[in-house]
Coordinates of C-alpha atoms in Angstrom, one line a residue:
M1 CA 35.9 18.7 -22.5
N2 CA 33.3 15.9 -22.8
A3 CA 33.1 16.6 -26.6
L4 CA 36.7 15.4 -26.9
L5 CA 35.9 12.0 -25.4
P6 CA 34.7 10.3 -28.6
M7 CA 37.5 11.8 -30.8
P8 CA 40.1 9.1 -30.2
I9 CA 37.6 6.7 -31.7
V10 CA 35.9 8.9 -34.3
L11 CA 39.0 10.5 -35.8
P12 CA 40.8 7.2 -36.7
L13 CA 37.6 5.9 -38.3
L14 CA 37.1 9.0 -40.4
G15 CA 40.8 8.9 -41.3
A16 CA 40.4 5.2 -42.4
A17 CA 37.5 6.2 -44.7
L18 CA 39.6 9.1 -46.2
S19 CA 42.6 6.7 -46.5
I20 CA 40.5 4.2 -48.5
M21 CA 39.5 7.1 -50.9
A22 CA 43.2 7.8 -51.4
F23 CA 44.0 4.1 -51.9
R24 CA 46.6 4.6 -54.7
H25 CA 48.2 7.7 -53.2
R26 CA 50.6 6.6 -50.5
S27 CA 51.9 10.1 -49.6
V28 CA 48.3 11.3 -49.0
Q29 CA 47.6 8.2 -46.9
R30 CA 50.7 8.9 -44.8
M31 CA 49.7 12.5 -44.2
I32 CA 46.2 11.5 -43.2
S33 CA 47.4 8.8 -40.7
L34 CA 50.1 11.1 -39.2
A35 CA 47.6 13.9 -38.8
V36 CA 44.9 11.7 -37.2
L37 CA 47.3 9.9 -34.8
S38 CA 49.0 13.2 -33.8
S39 CA 45.6 14.7 -33.0
T40 CA 44.5 11.6 -31.1
A41 CA 47.7 11.7 -29.1
T42 CA 47.1 15.4 -28.2
I43 CA 43.5 14.7 -27.2
S44 CA 44.5 11.7 -25.2
C45 CA 47.0 13.8 -23.2
I46 CA 44.4 16.4 -22.6
L47 CA 41.9 13.8 -21.3
L48 CA 44.6 12.3 -19.0
I49 CA 45.3 15.7 -17.5
Q50 CA 41.6 16.4 -17.1
A51 CA 41.0 13.0 -15.5
D52 CA 43.9 13.5 -13.1
T53 CA 43.0 17.0 -12.0
S54 CA 39.2 17.0 -12.0
G55 CA 38.1 13.4 -11.9
P56 CA 36.7 11.1 -14.6
V57 CA 35.5 12.6 -17.9
V58 CA 32.2 11.1 -18.9
A59 CA 30.1 11.4 -22.1
Q60 CA 26.7 9.8 -22.8
M61 CA 26.3 9.3 -26.5
S62 CA 23.3 10.9 -28.2
G63 CA 22.1 12.2 -24.8
W64 CA 20.9 8.9 -23.7
P65 CA 21.7 8.6 -19.9
A66 CA 23.4 5.5 -18.5
P67 CA 22.6 2.7 -18.4
F68 CA 20.4 3.0 -21.5
G69 CA 22.9 4.7 -23.9
I70 CA 26.5 4.2 -24.8
T71 CA 28.8 5.5 -22.0
L72 CA 32.4 6.7 -22.6
I73 CA 34.6 7.4 -19.6
A74 CA 38.2 8.4 -19.2
D75 CA 39.4 8.0 -15.6
R76 CA 43.1 8.0 -14.7
L77 CA 43.6 4.3 -15.8
A78 CA 42.0 4.8 -19.1
G79 CA 43.8 8.2 -19.6
I80 CA 47.2 6.6 -18.9
M81 CA 46.6 3.7 -21.3
L82 CA 45.2 5.9 -24.0
A83 CA 48.0 8.4 -23.9
V84 CA 50.8 5.8 -24.0
A85 CA 49.0 3.8 -26.7
A86 CA 48.7 6.9 -28.9
V87 CA 52.4 7.7 -28.7
M88 CA 53.3 4.1 -29.5
L89 CA 51.0 4.0 -32.5
I90 CA 52.6 7.1 -34.0
S91 CA 56.1 5.8 -33.4
V92 CA 55.3 2.5 -35.0
L93 CA 53.6 4.2 -38.0
V94 CA 56.8 6.3 -38.6
Y95 CA 58.9 3.2 -38.5
A96 CA 56.6 1.4 -40.9
I97 CA 56.8 4.3 -43.3
G98 CA 60.6 4.0 -43.4
Q99 CA 60.7 0.2 -43.7
P100 CA 60.4 -1.5 -47.1
G101 CA 57.4 -3.8 -46.8
A102 CA 53.8 -3.8 -45.9
E103 CA 53.2 -0.1 -45.7
R104 CA 54.8 0.7 -49.1
N105 CA 53.3 -2.2 -51.0
H106 CA 49.7 -2.3 -49.7
G107 CA 47.2 0.4 -49.9
A108 CA 45.2 -1.3 -47.2
F109 CA 47.8 -0.8 -44.5
H110 CA 46.8 2.7 -43.5
P111 CA 43.0 2.2 -43.3
V112 CA 43.4 -1.0 -41.3
Y113 CA 46.0 0.5 -39.0
L114 CA 43.6 3.4 -38.2
V115 CA 40.8 1.0 -37.6
L116 CA 43.1 -0.8 -35.1
S117 CA 43.8 2.5 -33.4
A118 CA 40.1 3.2 -33.1
G119 CA 39.5 -0.3 -31.6
V120 CA 42.3 0.3 -29.0
A121 CA 40.9 3.7 -28.0
A122 CA 37.3 2.3 -27.8
A123 CA 38.5 -0.6 -25.5
F124 CA 40.0 2.0 -23.1
L125 CA 37.2 4.5 -23.1
T126 CA 34.0 2.3 -23.2
G127 CA 31.9 2.2 -20.1
D128 CA 30.0 -1.0 -20.8
L129 CA 31.0 -4.6 -21.4
F130 CA 29.1 -5.0 -24.8
N131 CA 31.1 -2.2 -26.4
L132 CA 34.2 -3.6 -24.9
F133 CA 33.4 -6.7 -26.9
V134 CA 32.8 -4.7 -30.0
A135 CA 36.2 -2.9 -29.5
F136 CA 37.9 -6.3 -29.2
E137 CA 36.3 -7.5 -32.4
M138 CA 37.5 -4.3 -34.2
M139 CA 41.0 -5.0 -33.1
L140 CA 40.7 -8.7 -34.0
T141 CA 39.6 -7.9 -37.5
A142 CA 42.2 -5.3 -38.1
S143 CA 45.0 -7.3 -36.5
Y144 CA 44.3 -10.4 -38.7
V145 CA 44.5 -8.3 -41.9
L146 CA 47.8 -6.7 -40.7
L147 CA 49.2 -10.0 -39.6
T148 CA 48.7 -11.6 -43.0
L149 CA 49.2 -8.5 -45.2
G150 CA 51.2 -9.7 -48.2
G151 CA 52.3 -12.8 -46.3
G152 CA 53.2 -16.3 -47.5
R153 CA 51.9 -19.6 -46.3
E154 CA 53.7 -19.5 -42.9
Q155 CA 52.4 -16.1 -42.2
I156 CA 48.8 -17.1 -43.1
R157 CA 49.1 -20.2 -41.0
S158 CA 50.2 -18.2 -37.9
G159 CA 47.6 -15.7 -38.5
M160 CA 44.9 -18.4 -38.5
T161 CA 46.2 -19.6 -35.2
Y162 CA 45.8 -16.1 -33.8
V163 CA 42.3 -15.8 -35.3
V164 CA 41.0 -19.2 -34.1
I165 CA 42.2 -18.5 -30.5
S166 CA 40.8 -15.0 -30.6
L167 CA 37.4 -16.3 -31.8
V168 CA 37.3 -18.8 -29.0
A169 CA 38.0 -15.9 -26.6
S170 CA 35.3 -13.9 -28.3
A171 CA 32.7 -16.7 -28.0
L172 CA 33.6 -17.1 -24.3
F173 CA 33.3 -13.3 -23.8
L174 CA 29.9 -13.3 -25.5
T175 CA 28.7 -16.2 -23.3
S176 CA 29.9 -14.4 -20.3
L177 CA 28.0 -11.2 -21.4
A178 CA 24.8 -13.2 -21.7
L179 CA 25.2 -14.8 -18.3
I180 CA 26.0 -11.6 -16.6
Y181 CA 23.1 -9.8 -18.3
S182 CA 20.7 -12.5 -17.3
A183 CA 21.9 -12.3 -13.7
T184 CA 22.1 -8.5 -13.3
G185 CA 20.0 -7.0 -16.2
T186 CA 22.7 -4.6 -17.4
V187 CA 26.1 -4.5 -19.1
N188 CA 26.9 -1.0 -18.0
M189 CA 30.1 -1.3 -15.9
A190 CA 29.2 1.3 -13.3
Q191 CA 25.8 -0.3 -12.8
L192 CA 27.4 -3.8 -12.7
A193 CA 29.6 -2.5 -9.9
E194 CA 26.5 -1.9 -7.9
R195 CA 24.5 -5.0 -8.9
F196 CA 27.4 -7.5 -8.5
G197 CA 27.1 -6.8 -4.8
D198 CA 23.5 -8.2 -4.8
L199 CA 24.6 -11.5 -6.2
P200 CA 25.6 -14.5 -4.0
N201 CA 29.3 -14.7 -3.3
G202 CA 29.7 -17.9 -5.4
V203 CA 28.1 -16.4 -8.5
R204 CA 30.1 -13.2 -8.1
L205 CA 33.3 -15.1 -7.9
A206 CA 32.3 -17.4 -10.9
F207 CA 31.7 -14.3 -13.1
G208 CA 35.0 -12.8 -11.9
L209 CA 36.9 -15.9 -12.8
L210 CA 35.1 -16.2 -16.2
L211 CA 36.1 -12.7 -17.1
F212 CA 39.6 -13.4 -15.9
V213 CA 39.9 -16.4 -18.3
V214 CA 38.4 -14.4 -21.2
F215 CA 40.8 -11.5 -20.8
G216 CA 43.6 -13.8 -19.8
I217 CA 43.5 -15.3 -23.3
K218 CA 43.8 -11.8 -24.8
A219 CA 46.7 -10.9 -22.4
A220 CA 48.4 -14.3 -23.0
L221 CA 48.4 -15.5 -19.4
F222 CA 49.5 -19.1 -18.4
P223 CA 48.1 -21.5 -19.6
L224 CA 46.4 -19.5 -22.4
F225 CA 49.5 -18.0 -24.0
S226 CA 50.5 -20.7 -26.6
W227 CA 49.1 -18.7 -29.5
L228 CA 51.4 -15.7 -29.0
P229 CA 54.9 -17.0 -29.7
D230 CA 53.6 -18.7 -32.9
S231 CA 51.7 -15.7 -34.2
Y232 CA 53.8 -12.7 -33.6
P233 CA 57.3 -13.5 -35.0
T234 CA 56.1 -14.2 -38.6
A235 CA 54.5 -10.7 -39.1
P236 CA 56.4 -7.7 -40.4
S237 CA 58.4 -6.1 -37.5
P238 CA 56.2 -2.9 -37.2
I239 CA 53.1 -5.0 -36.9
T240 CA 54.7 -7.3 -34.4
A241 CA 55.9 -4.3 -32.4
V242 CA 52.5 -2.7 -32.1
F243 CA 50.9 -6.1 -31.2
A244 CA 53.6 -6.9 -28.7
G245 CA 53.7 -3.5 -27.1
L246 CA 50.1 -2.7 -27.0
L247 CA 47.5 -5.4 -27.8
T248 CA 48.3 -7.8 -24.9
K249 CA 48.1 -4.7 -22.6
V250 CA 44.5 -4.2 -23.7
G251 CA 43.8 -7.6 -22.1
V252 CA 45.7 -6.6 -19.0
Y253 CA 43.7 -3.4 -18.8
A254 CA 40.4 -5.3 -19.1
I255 CA 41.5 -7.7 -16.3
I256 CA 42.4 -4.8 -14.0
R257 CA 39.2 -2.9 -14.8
T258 CA 36.8 -5.8 -14.2
Q259 CA 38.5 -7.4 -11.2
T260 CA 38.7 -4.1 -9.3
L261 CA 35.3 -2.7 -10.4
F262 CA 33.1 -5.7 -10.1
L263 CA 34.5 -7.7 -7.2
D264 CA 34.6 -6.4 -3.6
P265 CA 37.7 -7.1 -1.4
G266 CA 36.0 -10.2 0.1
T267 CA 35.6 -12.0 -3.3
R268 CA 38.7 -11.0 -5.2
P269 CA 40.8 -14.0 -6.1
G270 CA 44.1 -12.5 -5.1
T271 CA 45.9 -15.8 -4.2
L272 CA 44.8 -17.4 -7.5
I273 CA 46.0 -14.4 -9.5
L274 CA 49.4 -14.4 -7.8
V275 CA 49.8 -18.1 -8.6
V276 CA 48.9 -17.5 -12.2
A277 CA 51.3 -14.5 -12.3
S278 CA 54.2 -16.5 -10.9
I279 CA 53.7 -19.4 -13.3
T280 CA 53.3 -17.0 -16.3
M281 CA 56.6 -15.2 -15.4
L282 CA 58.5 -18.5 -15.1
V283 CA 57.1 -20.3 -18.1
G284 CA 57.6 -17.2 -20.3
V285 CA 61.2 -16.6 -19.4
L286 CA 62.1 -20.3 -19.6
G287 CA 60.5 -20.4 -23.1
A288 CA 62.6 -17.4 -24.1
I289 CA 65.8 -19.0 -22.9
A290 CA 65.0 -22.1 -25.1
Q291 CA 64.7 -20.1 -28.3
D292 CA 67.4 -19.2 -30.9
D293 CA 65.7 -16.4 -32.8
I294 CA 65.4 -12.8 -31.6
P295 CA 61.7 -12.3 -32.4
R296 CA 60.7 -15.6 -30.8
I297 CA 62.8 -14.8 -27.7
L298 CA 61.1 -11.4 -27.4
S299 CA 57.7 -13.0 -27.9
F300 CA 58.2 -15.4 -25.0
H301 CA 59.3 -12.4 -22.9
I302 CA 56.0 -10.7 -23.5
V303 CA 54.3 -13.7 -21.7
S304 CA 56.8 -13.4 -18.9
Q305 CA 56.4 -9.7 -18.4
I306 CA 52.6 -9.9 -18.4
G307 CA 53.1 -12.0 -15.3
Y308 CA 54.7 -8.9 -13.5
M309 CA 51.7 -6.8 -14.3
I310 CA 49.2 -9.4 -13.0
M311 CA 51.4 -9.8 -9.9
G312 CA 50.7 -6.2 -9.1
L313 CA 46.9 -6.7 -9.5
G314 CA 46.9 -9.9 -7.4
L315 CA 48.2 -7.9 -4.4
F316 CA 45.0 -5.7 -4.6
T317 CA 46.8 -2.8 -2.8
V318 CA 47.4 0.7 -3.9
A319 CA 51.2 0.0 -4.0
G320 CA 50.7 -3.2 -6.0
L321 CA 48.4 -1.7 -8.6
A322 CA 50.6 1.4 -8.8
G323 CA 53.6 -0.8 -9.5
A324 CA 51.5 -2.7 -12.1
L325 CA 50.5 0.5 -13.9
L326 CA 54.1 1.8 -13.9
Y327 CA 55.2 -1.5 -15.3
V328 CA 52.6 -1.3 -18.1
I329 CA 53.9 2.1 -19.1
H330 CA 57.5 0.9 -19.0
H331 CA 56.7 -2.3 -20.9
I332 CA 54.7 -0.8 -23.7
I333 CA 57.6 1.5 -24.6
V334 CA 60.5 -1.0 -24.1
K335 CA 58.9 -4.0 -25.7
T336 CA 57.9 -1.9 -28.8
T337 CA 61.4 -0.6 -29.0
L338 CA 63.0 -4.1 -28.8
F339 CA 60.8 -5.5 -31.6
L340 CA 61.5 -2.5 -33.8
T341 CA 65.2 -3.0 -33.1
A342 CA 64.8 -6.6 -34.0
G343 CA 63.4 -5.5 -37.3
L344 CA 66.4 -3.2 -37.9
V345 CA 68.7 -6.2 -37.1
E346 CA 66.9 -8.2 -39.8
V347 CA 67.3 -5.4 -42.3
R348 CA 71.0 -4.8 -41.6
A349 CA 72.2 -8.3 -40.8
G350 CA 69.8 -10.2 -43.0
S351 CA 68.3 -12.4 -40.3
G352 CA 67.2 -12.6 -36.7
R353 CA 68.6 -16.1 -36.0
L354 CA 71.4 -16.1 -33.5
A355 CA 73.2 -18.9 -35.3
A356 CA 73.2 -17.0 -38.6
I357 CA 74.5 -13.5 -37.5
G358 CA 77.1 -12.0 -35.2
G359 CA 79.1 -8.8 -34.5
V360 CA 76.1 -6.5 -35.3
S361 CA 77.2 -3.9 -32.7
R362 CA 80.7 -3.9 -34.3
A363 CA 79.3 -3.4 -37.8
F364 CA 76.5 -1.0 -36.7
P365 CA 77.4 0.6 -33.3
V366 CA 74.3 2.7 -33.2
L367 CA 72.1 -0.3 -33.6
G368 CA 73.9 -2.1 -30.8
L369 CA 73.2 0.9 -28.5
L370 CA 69.5 1.0 -29.5
F371 CA 69.2 -2.6 -28.5
L372 CA 71.3 -2.6 -25.4
L373 CA 69.5 0.2 -23.5
P374 CA 65.9 -1.3 -23.7
A375 CA 67.3 -4.9 -23.2
L376 CA 68.9 -3.9 -19.9
S377 CA 65.8 -2.0 -19.0
L378 CA 63.7 -5.1 -19.6
A379 CA 66.0 -7.1 -17.4
G380 CA 65.6 -4.5 -14.6
I381 CA 69.1 -3.1 -14.5
P382 CA 69.3 0.2 -12.5
P383 CA 68.6 3.0 -13.1
L384 CA 66.5 2.2 -16.2
S385 CA 62.7 2.2 -16.3
G386 CA 62.4 -1.6 -15.8
F387 CA 64.3 -1.4 -12.6
V388 CA 62.1 1.3 -11.2
A389 CA 58.9 -0.6 -12.1
K390 CA 60.2 -3.9 -10.8
F391 CA 61.4 -2.3 -7.6
A392 CA 57.9 -0.8 -7.1
L393 CA 56.3 -4.3 -7.5
V394 CA 58.9 -6.0 -5.2
E395 CA 58.4 -3.4 -2.5
A396 CA 54.6 -3.8 -2.8
G397 CA 54.9 -7.6 -2.6
L398 CA 57.1 -7.4 0.5
S399 CA 54.7 -4.9 2.2
S400 CA 51.9 -7.5 1.6
A401 CA 54.1 -10.3 2.9
Q402 CA 53.8 -12.2 -0.5
Y403 CA 57.3 -13.5 -0.3
A404 CA 56.9 -16.4 -2.7
V405 CA 55.8 -14.2 -5.7
V406 CA 58.5 -11.7 -4.9
A407 CA 61.1 -14.4 -5.0
V408 CA 59.8 -15.7 -8.3
S409 CA 59.8 -12.1 -9.7
I410 CA 63.5 -11.6 -8.7
L411 CA 64.5 -15.0 -10.2
V412 CA 62.7 -14.3 -13.4
S413 CA 64.5 -10.9 -13.6
L414 CA 67.8 -12.7 -13.4
L415 CA 66.8 -15.2 -16.1
T416 CA 65.6 -12.3 -18.3
L417 CA 69.1 -10.8 -17.9
F418 CA 70.5 -14.1 -19.0
S419 CA 68.4 -14.3 -22.1
M420 CA 69.2 -10.8 -23.0
T421 CA 72.9 -11.6 -22.8
K422 CA 72.2 -14.6 -25.0
I423 CA 70.9 -12.2 -27.7
W424 CA 73.8 -9.8 -27.2
G425 CA 76.4 -12.6 -27.2
G426 CA 74.9 -14.3 -30.3
A427 CA 73.9 -11.4 -32.5
F428 CA 75.7 -8.3 -31.4
W429 CA 79.1 -9.5 -30.0
G430 CA 82.0 -11.3 -31.7
E431 CA 83.1 -11.3 -35.3
V432 CA 80.9 -9.6 -37.9
Q433 CA 78.7 -12.2 -39.6
L434 CA 76.0 -11.1 -41.9
T435 CA 73.8 -13.2 -44.2
D436 CA 73.4 -12.8 -48.0
E437 CA 70.0 -11.1 -47.4
A438 CA 71.7 -8.2 -45.6
G439 CA 72.7 -6.4 -48.8
D440 CA 75.6 -3.9 -49.0
P441 CA 76.3 -2.3 -45.6
D442 CA 77.5 0.8 -47.5
D443 CA 74.3 1.1 -49.5
P444 CA 71.5 1.1 -46.9
P445 CA 67.9 0.8 -48.0
K446 CA 65.9 3.9 -48.5
G447 CA 64.0 4.9 -45.4
L448 CA 66.5 3.4 -42.9
G449 CA 67.1 6.8 -41.3
V450 CA 63.4 7.1 -40.5
M451 CA 63.4 3.7 -38.9
Y452 CA 66.4 4.7 -36.7
L453 CA 64.7 8.0 -35.8
S454 CA 61.6 6.1 -34.6
V455 CA 63.5 3.7 -32.5
G456 CA 65.8 6.4 -31.2
F457 CA 62.8 8.4 -30.0
L458 CA 61.4 5.4 -28.1
V459 CA 64.8 4.7 -26.5
V460 CA 64.8 8.4 -25.3
L461 CA 61.2 8.0 -24.1
S462 CA 62.2 4.9 -22.0
L463 CA 64.9 7.0 -20.4
V464 CA 62.4 9.8 -19.7
V465 CA 60.2 7.2 -17.9
A466 CA 63.2 6.4 -15.7
I467 CA 63.9 10.0 -15.0
A468 CA 60.3 10.9 -14.3
A469 CA 59.6 7.7 -12.4
G470 CA 58.6 9.6 -9.3
P471 CA 55.8 11.7 -10.9
L472 CA 54.7 8.7 -12.9
Y473 CA 54.5 6.5 -9.8
N474 CA 52.5 9.1 -8.0
L475 CA 50.1 9.3 -11.0
S476 CA 49.9 5.5 -11.0
A477 CA 49.2 5.5 -7.3
R478 CA 46.3 8.0 -7.7
A479 CA 44.9 5.8 -10.5
A480 CA 45.3 2.7 -8.2
D481 CA 43.5 4.4 -5.4
E482 CA 40.7 5.3 -7.8
L483 CA 40.4 1.7 -8.9
L484 CA 40.2 0.3 -5.4
T485 CA 37.6 2.8 -4.3
P486 CA 35.4 3.0 -7.5
G487 CA 32.6 5.1 -5.9
Q488 CA 33.5 8.2 -7.9
Y489 CA 33.6 6.1 -11.2
V490 CA 30.1 4.8 -10.5
S491 CA 28.6 8.2 -9.4
E492 CA 30.1 10.0 -12.4
V493 CA 28.5 7.5 -14.8
L494 CA 25.1 7.0 -13.2
G495 CA 24.8 10.5 -11.8

């Protein structure tokens, strides 16, 4: 089983190399990407099952024992993130194959997309901070190429904003690594969990806050989120979808991992995290309400929804973390679906601006349904997956007597519903109004069926999350318990 652990990283890198060799043969590139990502998804599910039934799966690369070699580890948290990410990456790839644009016009799309997949897997599986840094840099390099692939001046400008902010975060991460290594003599996470306990409380807390800021930039927490609403909407819809659904969650994953593994209950900054979570939720949803363009509204909602996940962490209880993990699963699926649907709206109606279009659900009823279900889920309407996840967080907050953050989360949920009705009323309701870029509704572009198929699969998947909420919550609770009592993680790595 341990031999499978490097595969989610190695297979995409090998696939990227093969895809470069088939640079001018798009059909071959597609077969390679689909085969690699399907294999990765299967392996990810096997690793999750193994981690849940038998404990963390650990592999020491080249036989070098920790902390001297490179450690890969899949516990329940990493397994959940890896499996959900793999499914999302396949779905978005299928959508991109159907959409006229970056995938069809640029031979670099597939290799770069696979490198991005390898970076995401490496971030979830690595057992040391330095290789987490390397994984972030792999994602940064690939994401910059994807953001600007075939783009015009505006797309390049937005991509530069993304890169500059990401490089600042990388520099801060590298500085943090140097300081932590100088204080503890290691970057292996399991060993850090032991050695952090030997540091003075003030130093421990300072390192914890430094890492919270570094990963807070990646996750787009308040006040470090301003890069996101400018960068995402200008990219092609499949690229925006995978960034929106997945990349910010890598930052959330890193925050959850480091805050629970390195800091003991006495030094965890729970109150500060809950304050940041509350402000992030409010600022994000208010920013969304102020927008008049579907991708920009959805981009601000990413910020708002990240606040819910951090709220669960800030409680530092099994129920709170379980709610946060369930929310991550729900949000990756639903947010990816909404951005892909926004891309379909731009293809069919010719624009995503609310003032320019109308009556989309009347002209294209299936498209209206594909938007409505995830939009209601994002707002937390029962019995959809968003309601289940928010209910878990609210219940955890009430159990911890954190009434202020619970009140904020309920208010933000209502404001989210308002902004979703704004999209529905502006773009989907009323008289049919399409722009000149929409083309002939009776002569849809080639590949449209594939795009619908991908979005439809994700909508069904979000319904499955709601139906299977009980087992998923139980799995999340087991992962949360493992995070709050990391003894097994440490012993499995260090032996």
